[in-house]
Tab-separated table of C-alpha atoms and ligand atoms in Angstrom:
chain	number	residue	atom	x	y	z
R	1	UNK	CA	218.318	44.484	77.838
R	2	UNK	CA	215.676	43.019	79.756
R	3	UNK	CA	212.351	44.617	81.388
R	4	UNK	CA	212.749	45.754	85.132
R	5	UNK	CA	210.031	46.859	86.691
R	6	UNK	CA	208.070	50.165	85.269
R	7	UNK	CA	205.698	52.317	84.539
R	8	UNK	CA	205.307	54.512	80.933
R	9	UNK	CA	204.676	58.684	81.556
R	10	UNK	CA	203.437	60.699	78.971
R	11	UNK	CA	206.279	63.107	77.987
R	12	UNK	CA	204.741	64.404	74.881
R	13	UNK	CA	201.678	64.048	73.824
R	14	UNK	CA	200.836	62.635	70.809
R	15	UNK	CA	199.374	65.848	68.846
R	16	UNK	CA	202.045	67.645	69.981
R	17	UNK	CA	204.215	64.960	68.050
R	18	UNK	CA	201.753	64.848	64.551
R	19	UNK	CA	202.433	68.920	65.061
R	20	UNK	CA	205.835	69.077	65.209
R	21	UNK	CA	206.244	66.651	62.459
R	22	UNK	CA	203.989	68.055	60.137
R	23	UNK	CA	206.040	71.504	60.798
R	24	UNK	CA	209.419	69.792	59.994
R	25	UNK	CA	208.031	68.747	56.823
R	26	UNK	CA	207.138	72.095	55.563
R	27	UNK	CA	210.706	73.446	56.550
R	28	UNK	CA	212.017	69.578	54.528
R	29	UNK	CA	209.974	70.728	51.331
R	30	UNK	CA	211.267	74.474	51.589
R	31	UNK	CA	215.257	73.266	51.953
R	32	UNK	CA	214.472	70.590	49.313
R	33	UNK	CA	212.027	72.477	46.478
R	34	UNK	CA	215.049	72.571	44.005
R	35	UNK	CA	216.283	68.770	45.002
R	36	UNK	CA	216.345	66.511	41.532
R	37	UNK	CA	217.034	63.845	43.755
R	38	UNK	CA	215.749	63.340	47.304
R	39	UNK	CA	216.356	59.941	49.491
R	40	UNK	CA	214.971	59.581	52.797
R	41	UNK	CA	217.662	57.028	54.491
R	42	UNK	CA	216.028	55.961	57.773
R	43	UNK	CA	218.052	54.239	61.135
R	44	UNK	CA	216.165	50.730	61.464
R	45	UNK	CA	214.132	50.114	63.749
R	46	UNK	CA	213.638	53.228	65.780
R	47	UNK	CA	212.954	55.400	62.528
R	48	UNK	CA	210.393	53.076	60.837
R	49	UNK	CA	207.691	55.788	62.414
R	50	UNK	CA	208.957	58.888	62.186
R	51	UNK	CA	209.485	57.920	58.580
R	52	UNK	CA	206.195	57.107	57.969
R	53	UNK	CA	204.758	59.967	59.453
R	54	UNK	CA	207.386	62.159	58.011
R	55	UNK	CA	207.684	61.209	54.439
R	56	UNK	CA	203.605	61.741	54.365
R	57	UNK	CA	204.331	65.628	54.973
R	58	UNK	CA	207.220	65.906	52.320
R	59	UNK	CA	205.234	66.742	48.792
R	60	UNK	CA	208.560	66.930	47.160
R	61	UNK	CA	209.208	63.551	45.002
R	62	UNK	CA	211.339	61.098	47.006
R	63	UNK	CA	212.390	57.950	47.486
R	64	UNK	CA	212.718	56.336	51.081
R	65	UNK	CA	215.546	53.679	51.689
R	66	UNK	CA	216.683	52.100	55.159
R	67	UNK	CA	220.196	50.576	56.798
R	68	UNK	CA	220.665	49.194	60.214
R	69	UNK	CA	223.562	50.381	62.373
R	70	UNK	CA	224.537	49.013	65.327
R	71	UNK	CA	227.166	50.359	67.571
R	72	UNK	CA	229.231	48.027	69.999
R	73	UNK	CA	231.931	48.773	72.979
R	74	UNK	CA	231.940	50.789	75.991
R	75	UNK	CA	229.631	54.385	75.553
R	76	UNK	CA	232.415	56.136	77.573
R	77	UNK	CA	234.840	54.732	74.900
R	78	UNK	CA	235.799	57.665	72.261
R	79	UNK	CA	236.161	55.206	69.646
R	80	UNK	CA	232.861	53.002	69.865
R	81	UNK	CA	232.840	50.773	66.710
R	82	UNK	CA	229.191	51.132	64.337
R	83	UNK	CA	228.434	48.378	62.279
R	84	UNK	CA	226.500	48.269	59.320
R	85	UNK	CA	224.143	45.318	59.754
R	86	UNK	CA	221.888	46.275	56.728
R	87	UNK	CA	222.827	48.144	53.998
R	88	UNK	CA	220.722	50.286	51.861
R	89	UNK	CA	219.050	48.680	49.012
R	90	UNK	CA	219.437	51.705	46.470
R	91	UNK	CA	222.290	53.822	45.326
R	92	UNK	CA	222.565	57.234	46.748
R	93	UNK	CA	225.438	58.366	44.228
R	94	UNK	CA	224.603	62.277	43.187
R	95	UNK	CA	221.467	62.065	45.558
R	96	UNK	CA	220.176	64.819	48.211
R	97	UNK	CA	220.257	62.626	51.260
R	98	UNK	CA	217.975	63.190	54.306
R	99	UNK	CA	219.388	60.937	57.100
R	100	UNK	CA	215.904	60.338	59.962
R	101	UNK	CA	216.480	59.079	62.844
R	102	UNK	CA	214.269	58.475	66.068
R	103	UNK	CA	216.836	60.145	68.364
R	104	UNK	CA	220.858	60.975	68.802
R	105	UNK	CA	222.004	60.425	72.050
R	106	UNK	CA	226.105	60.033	72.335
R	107	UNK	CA	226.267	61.046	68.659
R	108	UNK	CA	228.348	58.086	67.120
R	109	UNK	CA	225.941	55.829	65.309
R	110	UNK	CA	225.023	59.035	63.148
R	111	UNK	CA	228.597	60.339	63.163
R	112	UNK	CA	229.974	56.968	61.430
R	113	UNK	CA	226.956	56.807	59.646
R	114	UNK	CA	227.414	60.105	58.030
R	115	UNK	CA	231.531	59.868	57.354
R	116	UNK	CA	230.418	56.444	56.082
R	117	UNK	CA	228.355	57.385	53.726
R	118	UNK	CA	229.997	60.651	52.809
R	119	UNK	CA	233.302	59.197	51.669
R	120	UNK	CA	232.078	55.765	50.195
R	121	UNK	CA	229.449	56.593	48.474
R	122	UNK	CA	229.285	60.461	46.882
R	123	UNK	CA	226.041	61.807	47.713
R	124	UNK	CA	225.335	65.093	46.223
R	125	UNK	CA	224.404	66.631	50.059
R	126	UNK	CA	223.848	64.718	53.255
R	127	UNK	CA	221.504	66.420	55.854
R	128	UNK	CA	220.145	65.005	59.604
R	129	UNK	CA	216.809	65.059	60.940
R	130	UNK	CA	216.201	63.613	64.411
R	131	UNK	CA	212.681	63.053	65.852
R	132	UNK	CA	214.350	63.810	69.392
R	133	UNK	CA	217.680	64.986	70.419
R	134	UNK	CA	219.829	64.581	73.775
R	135	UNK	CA	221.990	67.469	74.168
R	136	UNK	CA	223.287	66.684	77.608
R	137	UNK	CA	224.400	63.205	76.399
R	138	UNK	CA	226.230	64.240	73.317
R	139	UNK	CA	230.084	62.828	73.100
R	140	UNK	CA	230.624	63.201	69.768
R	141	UNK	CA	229.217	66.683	67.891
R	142	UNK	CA	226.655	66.354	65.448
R	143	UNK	CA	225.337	68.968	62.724
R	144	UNK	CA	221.568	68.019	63.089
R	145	UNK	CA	219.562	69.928	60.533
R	146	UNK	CA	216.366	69.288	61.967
R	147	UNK	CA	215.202	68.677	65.779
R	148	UNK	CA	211.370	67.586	66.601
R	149	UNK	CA	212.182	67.994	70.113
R	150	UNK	CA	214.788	68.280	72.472
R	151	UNK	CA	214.524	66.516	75.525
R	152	UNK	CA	216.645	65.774	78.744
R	153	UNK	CA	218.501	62.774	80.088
R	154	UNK	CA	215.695	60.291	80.197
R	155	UNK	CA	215.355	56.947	78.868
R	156	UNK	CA	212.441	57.096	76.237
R	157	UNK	CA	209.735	55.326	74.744
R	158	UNK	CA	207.118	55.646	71.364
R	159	UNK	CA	206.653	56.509	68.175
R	160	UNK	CA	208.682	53.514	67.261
R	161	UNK	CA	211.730	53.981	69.975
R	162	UNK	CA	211.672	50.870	72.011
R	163	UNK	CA	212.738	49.960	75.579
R	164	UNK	CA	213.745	46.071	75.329
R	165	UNK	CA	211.691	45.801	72.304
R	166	UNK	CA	208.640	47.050	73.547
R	167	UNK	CA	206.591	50.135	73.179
R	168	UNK	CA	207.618	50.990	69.908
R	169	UNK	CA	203.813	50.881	69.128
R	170	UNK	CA	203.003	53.890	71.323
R	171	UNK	CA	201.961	57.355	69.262
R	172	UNK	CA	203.060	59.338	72.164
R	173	UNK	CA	206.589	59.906	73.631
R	174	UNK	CA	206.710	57.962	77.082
R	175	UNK	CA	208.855	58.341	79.749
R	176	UNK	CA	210.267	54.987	81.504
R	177	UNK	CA	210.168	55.563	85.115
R	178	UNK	CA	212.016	52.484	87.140
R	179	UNK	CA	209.972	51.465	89.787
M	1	IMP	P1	224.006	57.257	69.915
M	1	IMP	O1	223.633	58.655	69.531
M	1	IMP	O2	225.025	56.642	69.012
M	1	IMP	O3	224.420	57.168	71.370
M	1	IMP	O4	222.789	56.272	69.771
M	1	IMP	C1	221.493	56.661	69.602
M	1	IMP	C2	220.665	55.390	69.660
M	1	IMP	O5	220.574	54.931	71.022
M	1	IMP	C3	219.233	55.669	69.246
M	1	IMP	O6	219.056	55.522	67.860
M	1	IMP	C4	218.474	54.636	70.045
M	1	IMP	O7	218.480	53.397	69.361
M	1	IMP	C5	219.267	54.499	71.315
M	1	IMP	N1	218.707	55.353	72.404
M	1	IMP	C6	219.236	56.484	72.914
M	1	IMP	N2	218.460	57.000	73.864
M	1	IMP	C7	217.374	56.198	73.971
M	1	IMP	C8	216.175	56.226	74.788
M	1	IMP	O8	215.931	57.132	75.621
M	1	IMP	N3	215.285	55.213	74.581
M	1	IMP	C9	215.504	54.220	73.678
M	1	IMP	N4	216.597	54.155	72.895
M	1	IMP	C10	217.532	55.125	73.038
M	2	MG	MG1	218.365	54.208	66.555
């Protein structure tokens, strides 16, 4: 995808964003305080912040781990095909697994990424949490743990979610306005 012309709106603030995270975090350690074995599995790239800022609010011992899906074919298609383009490094065999992701839209990249996981590799428990969440866009359903925010049918920006790349950098949530 390639860069039309644009301009970036501020959707949500960035200490609104270090808020809600920080929040999710204490509900994370509350769910988890009995875990033995806690792995933070994040969606490259879009995650790579929400991880960071996320993992820093979880006191309970964890490890973090990353894979790269990528999903191909038609979005109206029912049956879009996810590929795994990076695996993750560790084994999550008997593990509590917290799946973080920047933000479900359709629903299939997290929906193959769970059954994936779930059958192939016997996690003790595998649980979602999503930065930001489009309801009105969902195709597939989704049982999403945890929600930072739920937003509606834009295209957006920050806090590691890119548009062509870009603006991943931003701590705010931006709104891409076509100009
Ligand atoms: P889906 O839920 O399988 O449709 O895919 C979700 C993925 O689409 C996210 O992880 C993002 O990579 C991408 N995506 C969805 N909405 C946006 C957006 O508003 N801005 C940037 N990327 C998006
Ligand atoms: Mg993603």
């Amino acid at each position: 995808m390639s860069m039309q012309p644009h301009r970036v709106d501020i959707m949500i603030a960035e200490q609104e964003v270090q808020e809600r995270i920080k929040q999710l975090g204490e509900e994370i350690n509350e769910a988890y305080k009995d875990s033995e074995e806690l792995v933070l599995v994040g969606l490259l790239r879009g995650s790579y912040m929400f991880m960071a800022d996320l993992s820093r609010h979880i006191t309970v011992n964890h490890e973090v781990d990353f894979m790269t899906a990528s999903s191909y074919g038609n979005k109206t298609e029912s049956n879009r095909e996810v590929k795994i383009l990076k695996d993750l490094d560790g084994c999550i065999k008997g593990k509590d697994v917290l799946i973080v992701e920047d933000i479900i839209d359709t629903g299939y990249t997290l929906t193959k990424v769970t059954e994936m996981l779930k059958t192939a590799r016997g996690p003790k428990s595998i649980r979602i949490a999503t930065l930001l969440d489009k309801p009105s866009r969902r195709e597939v359903p989704v049982d999403v743990k945890w929600v930072g925010f739920e937003i509606p049918d834009e295209f957006v920006v920050g806090v590691g979610i890119d548009y062509a790349q870009k603006y991943r950098n931003l701590p705010y949530i931006g709104k891409v306005v076509m100009l």
